[in-house]
Amino acid sequence: IIVVGGAIIFMLVPPMSGWYQSFNAAMPYLAAFVKFFLLASMGEYLAKRIQTGGWKLPSYWFGRAFVWGLLGMVIALAFQLFSGGVTAAAEKGFLPNTDFRLLNAFMISTLMNLIFAPLMMGLHRFTDTWFDLRADEQKPTVESLVATINWQQFFSFVVLKTIPFFWIPAHTITFLLPGEYRVLMAAVLSIALGL
């Protein structure tokens, strides 16, 4: 709560908000990396607390946080691709062309979460499983990763429940925010993804 609250204050209260906006504009990938490195890995830390009943860092915590940072960079790019792509598609008649901001945000969120999110979440499941197998002193291979991941749970819960009932509504709100705060909101939401 302190870290999330501190991050939000840093990004909203002057003069710190000016520094945040300048950093975000000058180095969007690095800014996304830092946000996800810190905030998304907190979700895994909280998940470990729920699993074990005590505060304990997950195995390979730095590697997991680094992967979160890289995913943050990809998410920052995806936000630009999908928001710009929906606008371009609407202008050419491929999607409804609307000035209704909520509908526009919903279309961006829906398309991003149906096209991009399953791939990103699947990749993240691979990296998490790799770290888990390494923690069990195994040498992961593609075959062992595929065999270890519970794909039925991944598709029935992650893809078919969390995407339509959590991620599409959550990212609809995200795309209603000014552009400089969208990746931050996604990083805060990634705490839920870690959990």
Tab-separated table of C-alpha atoms in Angstrom:
chain	number	residue	atom	x	y	z
A	1	ILE	CA	0.000	0.000	0.000
A	2	ILE	CA	2.867	2.356	0.857
A	3	VAL	CA	4.699	1.661	-2.422
A	4	VAL	CA	1.561	1.985	-4.560
A	5	GLY	CA	0.448	5.106	-2.662
A	6	GLY	CA	3.928	6.612	-2.985
A	7	ALA	CA	4.025	5.884	-6.707
A	8	ILE	CA	0.625	7.480	-7.246
A	9	ILE	CA	1.560	10.559	-5.214
A	10	PHE	CA	4.834	10.829	-7.143
A	11	MET	CA	2.952	10.807	-10.413
A	12	LEU	CA	0.114	13.142	-9.484
A	13	VAL	CA	1.496	15.761	-7.045
A	14	PRO	CA	3.481	18.745	-8.404
A	15	PRO	CA	6.409	19.173	-8.931
A	16	MET	CA	6.950	15.407	-8.930
A	17	SER	CA	4.165	14.904	-11.464
A	18	GLY	CA	6.070	17.143	-13.883
A	19	TRP	CA	9.184	15.000	-13.461
A	20	TYR	CA	7.107	11.872	-14.020
A	21	GLN	CA	5.497	13.258	-17.178
A	22	SER	CA	8.873	14.420	-18.547
A	23	PHE	CA	10.476	11.032	-17.829
A	24	ASN	CA	7.485	9.199	-19.265
A	25	ALA	CA	7.551	11.282	-22.469
A	26	ALA	CA	11.333	11.153	-22.936
A	27	MET	CA	11.814	7.442	-22.146
A	28	PRO	CA	8.484	5.610	-22.406
A	29	TYR	CA	10.014	2.124	-22.542
A	30	LEU	CA	12.276	2.680	-19.540
A	31	ALA	CA	9.374	4.259	-17.625
A	32	ALA	CA	7.179	1.239	-18.425
A	33	PHE	CA	9.981	-1.133	-17.395
A	34	VAL	CA	10.395	0.577	-14.004
A	35	LYS	CA	6.647	0.708	-13.322
A	36	PHE	CA	6.116	-2.967	-14.066
A	37	PHE	CA	9.376	-4.062	-12.421
A	38	LEU	CA	8.210	-2.516	-9.142
A	39	LEU	CA	4.430	-2.750	-9.160
A	40	ALA	CA	3.761	-6.024	-10.977
A	41	SER	CA	6.339	-7.923	-8.957
A	42	MET	CA	4.487	-6.699	-5.856
A	43	GLY	CA	1.540	-8.817	-6.984
A	44	GLU	CA	3.733	-11.910	-6.930
A	45	TYR	CA	5.059	-10.913	-3.516
A	46	LEU	CA	1.475	-10.630	-2.237
A	47	ALA	CA	0.568	-13.947	-3.870
A	48	LYS	CA	3.474	-15.589	-2.021
A	49	ARG	CA	2.159	-14.066	1.214
A	50	ILE	CA	-1.279	-15.545	0.558
A	51	GLN	CA	0.180	-18.970	-0.344
A	52	THR	CA	2.618	-19.299	2.547
A	53	GLY	CA	1.077	-17.096	5.240
A	54	GLY	CA	4.357	-15.207	5.597
A	55	TRP	CA	6.224	-12.449	3.817
A	56	LYS	CA	8.737	-14.223	1.602
A	57	LEU	CA	10.189	-13.235	-1.744
A	58	PRO	CA	9.365	-15.649	-4.566
A	59	SER	CA	12.242	-17.723	-5.863
A	60	TYR	CA	14.214	-15.938	-8.566
A	61	TRP	CA	12.449	-12.713	-7.599
A	62	PHE	CA	14.857	-10.479	-9.513
A	63	GLY	CA	14.448	-12.536	-12.702
A	64	ARG	CA	10.673	-12.473	-12.325
A	65	ALA	CA	10.709	-8.699	-11.766
A	66	PHE	CA	12.974	-8.287	-14.804
A	67	VAL	CA	10.506	-10.281	-16.932
A	68	TRP	CA	7.714	-8.036	-15.622
A	69	GLY	CA	9.743	-5.023	-16.697
A	70	LEU	CA	10.155	-6.439	-20.205
A	71	LEU	CA	6.441	-7.239	-20.365
A	72	GLY	CA	5.754	-3.652	-19.290
A	73	MET	CA	7.703	-2.406	-22.292
A	74	VAL	CA	5.698	-4.658	-24.620
A	75	ILE	CA	2.448	-3.545	-22.973
A	76	ALA	CA	3.413	0.117	-23.486
A	77	LEU	CA	3.878	-0.604	-27.180
A	78	ALA	CA	0.617	-2.607	-27.353
A	79	PHE	CA	-1.278	0.324	-25.849
A	80	GLN	CA	-0.032	2.568	-28.645
A	81	LEU	CA	-0.684	-0.033	-31.359
A	82	PHE	CA	-4.226	-0.818	-30.278
A	83	SER	CA	-5.340	2.730	-29.450
A	84	GLY	CA	-3.935	4.023	-32.749
A	85	GLY	CA	-5.166	0.959	-34.622
A	86	VAL	CA	-8.742	1.287	-33.400
A	87	THR	CA	-8.742	4.965	-34.381
A	88	ALA	CA	-7.366	4.173	-37.844
A	89	ALA	CA	-9.791	1.265	-38.339
A	90	ALA	CA	-12.740	3.459	-37.309
A	91	GLU	CA	-11.682	6.197	-39.734
A	92	LYS	CA	-11.644	3.635	-42.570
A	93	GLY	CA	-15.022	2.163	-41.624
A	94	PHE	CA	-13.762	-1.131	-40.185
A	95	LEU	CA	-15.106	-0.208	-36.722
A	96	PRO	CA	-17.823	2.187	-35.587
A	97	ASN	CA	-16.525	5.740	-35.760
A	98	THR	CA	-17.700	7.338	-32.556
A	99	ASP	CA	-16.974	10.378	-30.456
A	100	PHE	CA	-18.368	8.521	-27.439
A	101	ARG	CA	-15.193	8.061	-25.370
A	102	LEU	CA	-16.504	5.105	-23.353
A	103	LEU	CA	-17.362	3.101	-26.482
A	104	ASN	CA	-13.982	3.938	-28.024
A	105	ALA	CA	-12.150	2.870	-24.841
A	106	PHE	CA	-14.221	-0.327	-24.742
A	107	MET	CA	-13.334	-1.184	-28.365
A	108	ILE	CA	-9.605	-0.626	-27.713
A	109	SER	CA	-9.706	-2.700	-24.531
A	110	THR	CA	-11.737	-5.512	-26.084
A	111	LEU	CA	-9.548	-5.875	-29.170
A	112	MET	CA	-6.316	-5.630	-27.185
A	113	ASN	CA	-7.481	-8.188	-24.637
A	114	LEU	CA	-8.804	-10.638	-27.228
A	115	ILE	CA	-5.826	-10.399	-29.592
A	116	PHE	CA	-2.799	-9.520	-27.463
A	117	ALA	CA	-3.570	-10.526	-23.852
A	118	PRO	CA	-3.804	-14.339	-24.271
A	119	LEU	CA	-0.408	-14.417	-25.986
A	120	MET	CA	1.178	-12.150	-23.374
A	121	MET	CA	-0.362	-14.099	-20.481
A	122	GLY	CA	0.713	-17.401	-22.037
A	123	LEU	CA	4.266	-16.130	-22.429
A	124	HIS	CA	4.225	-14.981	-18.830
A	125	ARG	CA	2.978	-18.414	-17.749
A	126	PHE	CA	5.975	-19.923	-19.583
A	127	THR	CA	8.478	-17.654	-17.826
A	128	ASP	CA	6.897	-18.203	-14.395
A	129	THR	CA	6.934	-21.964	-14.902
A	130	TRP	CA	10.565	-21.779	-16.006
A	131	PHE	CA	11.473	-20.012	-12.740
A	132	ASP	CA	9.392	-22.511	-10.732
A	133	LEU	CA	11.133	-25.500	-12.333
A	134	ARG	CA	14.541	-23.884	-11.772
A	135	ALA	CA	13.619	-23.375	-8.103
A	136	ASP	CA	12.895	-27.126	-7.932
A	137	GLU	CA	16.407	-27.680	-9.329
A	138	GLN	CA	15.133	-28.914	-12.670
A	139	LYS	CA	16.453	-27.952	-16.082
A	140	PRO	CA	13.394	-26.696	-17.953
A	141	THR	CA	12.895	-27.530	-21.606
A	142	VAL	CA	10.088	-26.426	-23.899
A	143	GLU	CA	8.580	-29.890	-23.513
A	144	SER	CA	8.705	-29.788	-19.702
A	145	LEU	CA	7.226	-26.293	-19.665
A	146	VAL	CA	4.323	-27.327	-21.910
A	147	ALA	CA	3.746	-30.462	-19.829
A	148	THR	CA	3.896	-28.636	-16.485
A	149	ILE	CA	1.521	-25.761	-17.285
A	150	ASN	CA	-2.121	-26.469	-16.515
A	151	TRP	CA	-3.495	-25.375	-19.890
A	152	GLN	CA	-7.067	-26.311	-19.002
A	153	GLN	CA	-6.942	-23.889	-16.046
A	154	PHE	CA	-5.189	-21.268	-18.164
A	155	PHE	CA	-7.899	-21.277	-20.833
A	156	SER	CA	-10.944	-21.891	-18.629
A	157	PHE	CA	-10.021	-19.314	-15.975
A	158	VAL	CA	-7.425	-16.866	-17.293
A	159	VAL	CA	-8.665	-16.547	-20.881
A	160	LEU	CA	-12.385	-17.221	-20.572
A	161	LYS	CA	-13.074	-15.557	-17.196
A	162	THR	CA	-10.462	-12.961	-16.273
A	163	ILE	CA	-10.256	-11.400	-19.745
A	164	PRO	CA	-13.980	-10.725	-20.260
A	165	PHE	CA	-14.933	-10.088	-16.631
A	166	PHE	CA	-11.861	-8.260	-15.291
A	167	TRP	CA	-9.376	-7.160	-17.939
A	168	ILE	CA	-11.742	-5.765	-20.565
A	169	PRO	CA	-13.628	-3.604	-18.011
A	170	ALA	CA	-10.397	-2.616	-16.212
A	171	HIS	CA	-8.644	-1.599	-19.415
A	172	THR	CA	-11.749	0.225	-20.623
A	173	ILE	CA	-11.246	2.493	-17.612
A	174	THR	CA	-7.513	2.617	-18.400
A	175	PHE	CA	-8.170	3.888	-21.950
A	176	LEU	CA	-10.407	6.642	-20.582
A	177	LEU	CA	-7.359	8.096	-18.789
A	178	PRO	CA	-4.901	10.538	-20.369
A	179	GLY	CA	-2.206	8.709	-22.329
A	180	GLU	CA	0.596	9.413	-19.845
A	181	TYR	CA	-1.263	7.564	-17.073
A	182	ARG	CA	-2.375	4.469	-18.987
A	183	VAL	CA	0.789	2.405	-18.526
A	184	LEU	CA	0.862	3.394	-14.855
A	185	MET	CA	-2.718	2.161	-14.449
A	186	ALA	CA	-1.780	-1.063	-16.241
A	187	ALA	CA	1.174	-1.498	-13.878
A	188	VAL	CA	-1.108	-1.043	-10.872
A	189	LEU	CA	-3.564	-3.500	-12.393
A	190	SER	CA	-0.709	-5.947	-12.969
A	191	ILE	CA	-0.613	-6.405	-9.203
A	192	ALA	CA	-3.902	-8.252	-9.770
A	193	LEU	CA	-2.300	-10.218	-12.626
A	194	GLY	CA	0.512	-11.302	-10.307
A	195	LEU	CA	-2.035	-12.378	-7.735
